[in-house]
Amino acid sequence: MSSLKVKLSFSGGVELLFDNIKQKSIEISSSINPPNPTTMKDLILWMKDNLLKERPELFMSGDTVRPGILVLINDSDWELEGELEYEIEDGDDIVFISTLHGG
Amino acid sequence: MCNIQEEITLNFDVKIKPKSKNCVKCKTAKATILIRHSTYCRKCFQHVFVGKFRKNIEKSRNASNSGSGEKVMIGFSGGPSSRAMLQLISEYNEVLPQKQFYSEIVVCHIDESLLFNNQKSTIPQIEQIVRKYNYPFIGLYLQNIYNSDVTKSGCYNNVIEIAIDDAKILQQEDSIFSPSEKLLNLLNNISKLTAKEDFIWYLKLCYLIDTARKNGCTRLFLGDCSTRLSIKIISLTSKGRGFSLPLETSGETDWFKDVIITRPMKDMLSKEIGIYNQFAGLEDIYIQSVTSMMHAKASIERLTEDFIVRLEKEFPSTVSTIARTGAKLTPSDYILEENRCIICLMPYQENNKIWQNRIIVMTIPSLQQSNGCSNIQQLHCSKNSKNPYDCSNVSNDESMTNIEFTDLLCYGCRVNMRDIKVANNKTILPPYVAEGVEEKKKKDNRKQMRKHIEEYLLCNEEEL
């Protein structure tokens, strides 16, 4: 099974939930849920289990990202990329920006 | 037949997903950003975003008719919205180097790091950003609102001390408590986060206005975006600040007379601002607030934010609908300039306390004294104050020197005062509040005196 390299960036306060790290390169399986390819939904769950350090309810709401946190995939709004259904590709650059007051 | 399954499928139909993936503006490039129901490519998004800002700022400049040469201040918290505003104002002012719209731009930041244990000051980071623009920078510490020069007269050193059943004006003695201790005591004695947030915001606003005024700035730019404004519209309503709501959320207000407040970001969503900053590579500073990392129900403001952004996610017109509804509100005809709350400086409704006393039981009737306000804080003047505003000179009549402190508060601030618990650490309100009380008292005394001698006056047209 191949793996995917993904660059994650956090800003606007989201970084506080991830050990104050602003950027992180990760490697994940291309198919977390075989036989389906890894999607944003899988990635977010993976981040929750592996990276998230504090208060999951401040990052997630249900199985998606909490409203008020912007997600850009390769500089493109994830709402145009299918949100949770987006299939992660090798080399993707994903940015999480909190637009909420005080992060 | 209606069943649950059907309702769900209906929901999916309602949510309009744009079908075309091309930019709605240029129609050629691939859309990468979704703003409400419209899709934009990166270039068109930036064009539309800057255009919205220019339209707003131009409108306010035309309305004021000040031409060029206005000295302005930017209130810069360091958050995304004011960060974008700083960039946009500077771009706007430098379009034509030979004709600048503003003669001078001062950037002011208030550091609140004191409120958060062992946090570094935000001033060095902010100053570094401002230096890129070559604008004069003023970095203030919120606790210095207790300095005697943060007052109208510039050297007023009395403060108000809140006790269980009274509030008195005292001369401030710097040796006992430092400004930091006074601010921390005040905020620590406030039991609810909603009131605490309110206090912090209004102290900041008063400090900004005072600083703008003393630096000769006739305009203060605040970075409230439409998302924030719609949150404010709902939270101010919930907190009983409806009377001043139009002033606190409008794109422009002259309520502070010589300092006009302008909100040029009022038509931009926080999403747009986040994307703009990301694309423009504007650095992001994390500014902690008292509700950071708290649960959604921590305060009215925080809960409203949660409510609005959640709605906006499902119904992308929520924010703009609320903001536009708010923009239609106009200040009430009953707003009187002299009825200014001494804490938040916003207008209060005449006789609002009579109304409040009628609907709220504050004391058990049997315990109520004959004057009916046993628990209401009374204001006493200290006789030994040695300052030009010494109220003992104003009148020798003891009963006239007692005015009720709470009479001079708006409804929202009065509710906040109720959350102040009297602890060992004294609750002290800053000098500008005490100055407001004495000023108001002086005016009232003069009015009363005039009433007394009215029948002996020859000319009624004389100014009070």
XYZ file of C-alpha atoms in Angstrom:
567
model
C 0.000 0.000 0.000
C 1.376 3.370 -0.950
C 1.426 6.387 1.262
C 0.610 10.028 0.671
C 2.683 12.998 1.734
C 0.505 15.884 2.888
C 1.491 19.293 4.225
C -0.773 20.648 6.936
C -0.786 24.287 8.102
C -2.661 25.794 11.023
C -3.327 29.443 11.746
C -5.667 31.896 13.430
C -5.548 29.931 16.666
C -6.124 26.391 15.339
C -2.446 25.730 16.006
C -3.148 25.874 19.751
C -5.122 22.661 19.454
C -2.201 21.016 17.698
C 0.577 21.548 20.176
C 1.267 25.044 18.837
C 2.707 23.689 15.632
C 1.988 25.854 12.614
C 3.131 23.457 9.936
C 3.509 19.757 9.776
C 4.252 17.315 7.016
C 2.590 13.981 7.468
C 2.488 10.699 5.714
C -0.711 8.719 5.616
C -1.912 5.636 3.875
C -3.500 6.174 0.490
C -6.352 4.039 1.667
C -7.136 4.359 5.347
C -10.416 2.563 4.777
C -9.641 -0.059 2.135
C -10.600 -0.362 -0.590
C -11.692 3.288 -0.695
C -9.109 5.992 -1.305
C -8.327 8.300 1.611
C -10.679 11.281 1.742
C -10.782 14.495 3.762
C -13.145 12.723 6.119
C -10.499 10.084 6.813
C -7.794 12.706 7.138
C -9.746 14.736 9.698
C -10.430 11.652 11.775
C -6.790 10.676 11.473
C -5.771 14.160 12.633
C -8.113 13.876 15.579
C -6.609 10.565 16.635
C -2.980 11.343 15.919
C -2.347 15.063 16.079
C -5.051 16.809 18.056
C -3.839 17.594 21.531
C -6.715 19.473 23.100
C -10.457 20.009 23.109
C -11.630 18.023 20.046
C -14.935 19.937 20.142
C -13.040 23.122 19.257
C -11.747 21.555 16.066
C -14.552 19.258 15.068
C -18.294 19.299 14.940
C -19.753 15.890 14.183
C -17.415 14.288 11.682
C -16.450 17.523 9.988
C -14.463 20.641 10.824
C -16.171 23.066 13.159
C -17.914 25.949 11.360
C -15.740 29.047 11.454
C -12.603 27.140 10.559
C -11.646 27.656 6.930
C -10.118 24.842 4.978
C -8.088 25.446 1.852
C -6.818 22.564 -0.256
C -3.992 23.722 -2.520
C -5.228 27.315 -2.164
C -8.709 26.298 -3.163
C -11.769 26.485 -0.949
C -12.618 22.960 0.184
C -16.311 23.739 -0.232
C -15.645 23.623 -3.977
C -13.564 20.469 -3.696
C -16.285 18.298 -2.255
C -15.445 18.919 1.422
C -15.328 15.560 3.203
C -15.513 13.574 -0.026
C -12.363 15.107 -1.483
C -9.817 12.412 -2.246
C -6.402 13.276 -0.872
C -3.594 13.337 -3.384
C 0.105 13.033 -2.839
C 1.668 16.460 -2.188
C -1.538 18.179 -1.146
C -1.184 21.373 0.811
C -4.019 21.738 3.302
C -4.529 24.871 5.417
C -6.808 25.226 8.434
C -7.548 28.835 9.412
C -9.705 29.797 12.347
C -11.803 32.884 11.710
C -13.292 32.778 15.182
C -12.742 35.470 17.774
C -9.797 34.604 19.962
C -9.054 31.527 17.888
C -47.218 10.552 3.009
C -44.668 12.398 4.946
C -41.956 10.486 6.643
C -38.591 11.294 8.075
C -36.748 9.907 5.070
C -38.491 12.315 2.763
C -37.592 15.308 4.853
C -33.949 14.468 4.681
C -33.881 14.216 0.932
C -35.738 17.526 0.779
C -32.980 19.110 2.817
C -30.408 18.059 0.291
C -32.377 19.640 -2.477
C -32.609 22.939 -0.656
C -28.889 23.328 -0.255
C -27.845 24.924 -3.478
C -24.477 23.762 -4.617
C -23.151 25.810 -7.462
C -23.067 23.659 -10.549
C -20.668 25.666 -12.637
C -17.131 25.524 -11.441
C -16.143 28.631 -13.293
C -15.713 32.072 -11.776
C -18.978 34.029 -11.856
C -17.106 37.194 -12.733
C -14.622 36.427 -15.481
C -16.520 33.278 -16.530
C -13.309 31.755 -17.846
C -11.042 30.816 -14.973
C -11.698 27.849 -12.730
C -13.396 28.890 -9.528
C -11.475 28.185 -6.355
C -13.419 30.174 -3.757
C -17.017 29.998 -2.709
C -18.413 33.134 -1.092
C -22.043 32.704 -0.163
C -23.565 31.375 -3.383
C -20.976 32.798 -5.755
C -17.842 31.164 -7.017
C -14.725 33.169 -7.812
C -11.304 32.576 -9.184
C -8.457 33.889 -7.063
C -7.898 37.009 -9.151
C -11.541 38.054 -9.275
C -11.980 37.330 -5.579
C -9.199 39.727 -4.714
C -10.578 42.330 -7.081
C -14.083 42.124 -5.583
C -12.738 42.127 -2.026
C -10.624 45.249 -2.495
C -13.482 46.874 -4.399
C -15.890 46.407 -1.497
C -13.415 48.034 0.837
C -12.757 50.984 -1.484
C -16.466 51.587 -1.923
C -16.986 51.806 1.829
C -14.020 53.991 2.551
C -14.793 56.306 -0.339
C -18.338 56.686 0.882
C -17.218 57.727 4.324
C -14.655 60.141 2.919
C -17.199 61.801 0.661
C -19.720 62.060 3.474
C -17.291 63.768 5.805
C -16.220 66.152 3.057
C -12.881 66.564 4.713
C -10.949 66.254 1.476
C -7.355 65.420 2.116
C -5.381 66.208 5.195
C -7.341 64.197 7.691
C -5.343 62.595 10.445
C -6.714 59.163 11.227
C -6.085 56.319 13.628
C -6.321 52.604 12.946
C -7.380 50.484 15.881
C -5.201 47.442 15.316
C -5.885 44.432 17.504
C -3.660 42.171 15.433
C -6.587 39.915 14.531
C -7.252 38.954 10.888
C -9.781 41.692 10.185
C -7.740 44.619 11.442
C -4.653 43.107 9.813
C -6.387 43.149 6.439
C -7.719 46.642 7.157
C -4.238 48.011 7.812
C -3.048 46.629 4.476
C -6.116 47.909 2.585
C -5.988 51.413 4.071
C -2.318 51.738 3.268
C -2.873 50.547 -0.318
C -5.773 52.958 -0.663
C -3.823 55.906 0.660
C -0.885 55.246 -1.612
C -2.774 54.930 -4.894
C -1.748 58.412 -5.934
C 1.432 59.327 -4.102
C 0.996 63.009 -4.877
C -2.492 63.145 -3.416
C -2.872 61.178 -0.238
C -6.327 60.892 1.201
C -5.133 60.925 4.775
C -2.375 63.255 5.826
C -1.278 61.003 8.618
C -2.119 57.490 9.704
C -1.425 56.439 13.263
C -1.737 52.806 14.306
C -2.809 52.064 17.856
C -2.757 48.717 19.612
C -3.917 47.896 23.114
C -2.081 45.060 24.804
C -4.260 42.824 26.982
C -1.604 40.294 27.893
C -1.982 41.197 31.570
C -5.298 39.321 31.597
C -3.630 36.077 30.641
C -1.183 34.617 33.073
C 2.426 34.639 32.020
C 1.764 35.667 28.480
C 4.198 37.787 26.529
C 3.226 41.302 25.483
C 1.731 41.527 22.007
C 3.275 44.952 21.389
C 6.665 43.857 19.931
C 5.006 41.603 17.337
C 2.470 44.263 16.384
C 5.120 46.942 16.191
C 7.108 44.809 13.806
C 4.162 44.633 11.430
C 3.394 48.341 11.663
C 7.023 49.227 10.992
C 6.649 47.818 7.472
C 4.166 50.545 6.718
C 6.215 53.348 8.243
C 3.286 54.596 10.263
C 3.659 56.034 13.756
C 2.782 53.339 16.265
C 1.184 53.744 19.666
C 1.308 50.668 21.880
C -0.807 50.882 25.005
C -1.342 48.576 27.938
C -4.962 48.117 28.944
C -4.142 48.568 32.641
C -2.942 52.111 31.956
C -6.572 53.144 31.568
C -6.102 53.861 35.289
C -3.609 56.632 34.525
C -4.833 60.088 35.400
C -4.126 61.327 31.887
C -6.649 58.979 30.263
C -9.369 61.509 31.047
C -10.915 64.505 29.344
C -8.947 66.993 31.402
C -5.785 64.919 31.080
C -4.936 65.127 34.768
C -7.825 63.747 36.738
C -6.710 61.487 39.498
C -9.902 60.425 41.293
C -11.317 56.949 40.982
C -14.541 55.267 42.032
C -14.494 52.570 44.604
C -17.363 50.119 44.602
C -18.520 48.795 47.957
C -21.525 46.735 48.972
C -23.993 49.547 49.222
C -22.198 52.533 47.920
C -19.742 53.814 45.429
C -17.496 56.667 46.330
C -15.091 58.918 44.607
C -11.646 58.760 46.088
C -8.352 60.278 45.306
C -6.219 57.678 43.590
C -3.166 56.746 45.566
C -0.724 55.060 43.321
C 1.335 53.622 46.113
C -1.274 51.101 47.260
C -2.257 49.403 44.036
C -0.560 49.499 40.674
C -2.756 49.991 37.582
C -2.284 46.302 36.805
C -3.558 45.283 40.226
C -6.545 47.583 39.937
C -7.522 46.170 36.557
C -7.029 42.580 37.680
C -9.008 43.180 40.859
C -11.849 44.713 38.899
C -11.982 41.858 36.399
C -11.475 39.148 39.000
C -14.362 40.541 41.006
C -16.685 40.194 38.034
C -18.292 36.809 38.359
C -19.638 36.342 34.832
C -17.620 36.096 31.670
C -20.225 38.044 29.690
C -19.806 41.072 31.961
C -16.047 40.667 31.957
C -15.915 40.682 28.171
C -18.145 43.730 28.127
C -15.932 45.619 30.536
C -12.778 44.786 28.593
C -14.315 45.885 25.315
C -15.621 49.202 26.607
C -12.419 50.008 28.479
C -10.571 49.385 25.236
C -12.978 51.500 23.229
C -12.726 54.399 25.697
C -8.959 54.140 25.683
C -8.856 54.154 21.867
C -11.158 57.174 21.595
C -9.176 59.073 24.214
C -5.899 58.265 22.466
C -7.280 59.283 19.065
C -8.525 62.562 20.503
C -5.278 63.418 22.265
C -3.308 62.683 19.104
C -5.474 64.936 17.003
C -7.016 62.114 14.963
C -10.491 62.940 13.718
C -11.304 59.415 12.657
C -10.880 56.004 14.223
C -10.994 52.931 12.000
C -12.267 49.765 13.633
C -11.963 46.406 11.910
C -15.383 44.879 12.616
C -16.271 42.649 9.661
C -19.808 41.678 8.744
C -19.561 38.354 10.569
C -18.515 40.164 13.754
C -21.146 42.859 13.281
C -23.950 40.355 12.919
C -22.716 38.584 16.058
C -22.671 41.961 17.805
C -26.177 42.825 16.627
C -27.570 39.667 18.211
C -25.425 39.751 21.356
C -26.025 43.462 22.042
C -29.747 42.819 21.709
C -29.505 39.921 24.164
C -27.572 42.036 26.626
C -30.132 44.819 26.617
C -28.011 47.260 24.674
C -30.567 47.841 21.965
C -30.685 51.584 22.601
C -27.067 52.063 21.587
C -26.962 49.195 19.067
C -27.218 51.389 15.945
C -24.229 53.427 17.154
C -22.181 50.383 18.062
C -22.638 48.532 14.788
C -23.011 51.210 12.115
C -20.485 51.766 9.361
C -19.953 55.246 10.672
C -20.953 57.212 13.755
C -20.229 60.673 15.093
C -21.450 59.854 18.584
C -18.013 60.777 19.915
C -18.193 64.167 18.193
C -14.591 65.008 17.352
C -13.623 61.378 16.661
C -15.700 59.665 13.993
C -15.750 55.886 14.142
C -15.634 54.179 10.740
C -15.898 50.449 10.077
C -14.667 49.975 6.514
C -14.662 46.162 6.797
C -18.389 46.004 7.513
C -19.297 44.241 4.248
C -16.675 41.524 4.345
C -17.244 38.071 5.788
C -14.624 36.639 8.097
C -14.175 33.888 5.527
C -13.271 36.425 2.849
C -10.814 38.089 5.206
C -9.188 34.780 6.126
C -8.708 33.896 2.473
C -7.483 37.386 1.558
C -4.870 37.331 4.325
C -3.755 33.859 3.309
C -3.337 34.841 -0.333
C -1.713 38.176 0.464
C 0.687 36.437 2.826
C -0.252 38.735 5.694
C 1.211 37.345 8.870
C -1.149 36.036 11.421
C -0.820 36.810 15.093
C -2.772 34.874 17.589
C -4.524 37.256 19.969
C -5.976 35.509 22.952
C -9.348 36.555 24.313
C -10.965 35.716 27.634
C -13.128 33.091 25.975
C -10.322 31.457 23.984
C -10.328 27.684 24.352
C -13.592 27.909 26.287
C -16.729 25.952 25.583
C -19.429 27.527 23.444
C -21.627 28.567 26.353
C -18.921 30.538 28.146
C -20.494 33.928 27.429
C -23.309 35.515 25.445
C -20.832 36.786 22.873
C -19.193 33.387 22.488
C -22.500 31.539 22.274
C -23.807 34.009 19.703
C -20.685 33.497 17.626
C -21.181 29.755 17.710
C -24.835 30.172 16.752
C -24.183 32.540 13.863
C -21.275 30.655 12.291
C -23.192 27.389 12.516
C -26.194 28.933 10.794
C -23.941 30.535 8.198
C -22.540 27.117 7.342
C -25.953 25.745 6.431
C -27.528 29.006 5.273
C -24.799 31.122 3.722
C -26.899 34.289 3.741
C -27.365 34.435 7.508
C -24.582 36.868 8.284
C -25.279 39.305 5.505
C -29.012 39.250 6.251
C -28.462 40.103 9.906
C -25.818 42.706 9.110
C -28.015 44.375 6.524
C -30.994 44.364 8.860
C -28.817 45.969 11.515
C -27.625 48.567 9.039
C -31.215 49.708 8.567
C -31.519 50.690 12.215
C -31.170 54.369 12.970
C -30.363 55.929 16.345
C -33.457 56.732 18.376
C -34.788 60.287 18.515
C -34.705 59.982 22.281
C -30.944 59.770 22.408
C -29.675 62.763 24.341
C -26.072 63.733 24.258
C -25.993 64.386 27.999
C -27.351 60.939 28.851
C -24.066 59.170 28.299
C -23.266 56.108 30.372
C -20.187 56.901 32.433
C -18.649 53.468 31.874
C -19.294 52.573 28.241
C -19.906 56.168 27.057
C -22.923 54.945 25.095
C -26.302 56.663 25.395
C -28.811 55.500 27.985
C -32.525 55.919 27.966
C -33.900 58.698 30.099
C -35.493 57.282 33.255
C -34.442 53.747 32.397
C -34.053 53.008 36.077
C -37.647 53.815 36.886
C -38.622 51.285 34.288
C -36.182 48.731 35.638
C -37.351 49.175 39.226
C -40.893 48.647 38.110
C -40.252 45.295 36.507
C -37.473 43.851 38.643
C -37.639 43.062 42.324
C -34.205 43.833 43.669
C -35.014 43.732 47.386
C -37.640 42.111 49.511
C -40.334 44.777 49.960
C -40.388 44.456 53.763
C -36.712 45.275 53.914
C -37.005 48.211 51.645
C -36.373 51.536 53.232
C -38.629 54.480 52.806
C -36.573 55.904 49.983
C -37.007 52.651 48.081
C -33.421 52.269 47.032
C -31.698 50.764 49.994
C -29.492 48.505 47.957
C -28.739 50.861 45.199
C -25.304 52.216 45.177
C -25.116 55.775 46.328
C -22.392 58.109 45.505
C -20.664 60.138 48.160
C -18.144 62.781 47.509
C -15.027 62.768 49.503
C -14.584 66.163 51.077
C -10.861 66.080 51.025
C -10.296 65.791 47.331
C -7.961 68.488 46.165
C -8.636 68.900 42.512
C -10.314 71.407 40.250
C -13.433 69.266 40.150
C -13.756 69.181 43.892
C -17.443 68.710 44.304
C -17.585 70.072 47.828
C -17.242 73.496 46.252
C -20.228 72.956 44.073
C -22.801 72.810 46.785
C -22.882 72.840 50.539
C -26.173 71.043 50.621
C -25.322 67.455 51.641
C -28.400 65.923 50.052
C -27.480 67.403 46.734
C -24.036 65.892 46.683
C -25.506 62.412 46.871
C -26.371 61.261 43.460
C -27.008 57.742 42.588
C -24.126 56.234 40.733
C -26.324 53.751 38.938
C -28.448 56.583 37.580
C -25.580 57.408 35.293
C -25.268 53.922 33.823
C -26.953 52.423 30.812
C -29.033 49.309 31.319
C -26.290 46.987 30.052
C -23.627 48.411 32.366
C -26.004 48.330 35.309
C -26.583 44.640 34.727
C -22.821 44.178 34.591
C -22.366 46.045 37.867
C -24.636 43.513 39.491
C -22.106 40.824 38.631
C -19.399 42.543 40.607
C -18.942 40.758 43.850
C -17.428 42.701 46.687
C -14.331 40.870 47.745
C -11.329 41.647 49.856
C -9.687 43.201 46.885
C -11.176 46.568 46.220
C -13.113 47.116 43.039
C -11.941 50.367 41.559
C -13.245 51.982 38.399
C -10.813 54.085 36.356
C -10.500 57.893 36.566
C -12.409 58.570 33.352
C -15.510 57.080 35.003
C -15.100 59.241 38.110
C -14.555 62.284 35.939
C -17.781 61.495 34.097
C -19.695 61.330 37.375
C -18.421 64.671 38.595
C -19.000 66.324 35.271
C -22.570 65.117 35.178
C -23.097 66.160 38.781
C -21.822 69.632 38.100
C -24.205 69.985 35.180
C -27.137 68.774 37.257
C -26.266 71.137 40.080
C -26.162 74.054 37.709
C -29.531 73.028 36.305
C -30.987 72.753 39.782
C -29.554 76.077 40.839
C -31.042 77.669 37.795
C -34.414 76.188 38.678
C -34.186 77.762 42.124
C -33.473 81.214 40.877
C -35.493 80.991 37.693
C -38.180 83.406 38.791
C -35.616 86.081 39.532
C -33.968 85.814 36.156
C -34.632 88.586 33.708
C -33.587 86.802 30.575
C -34.498 83.194 29.953
C -32.514 82.727 26.803
C -29.263 82.726 28.634
C -27.223 79.570 28.241
C -27.195 77.179 31.117
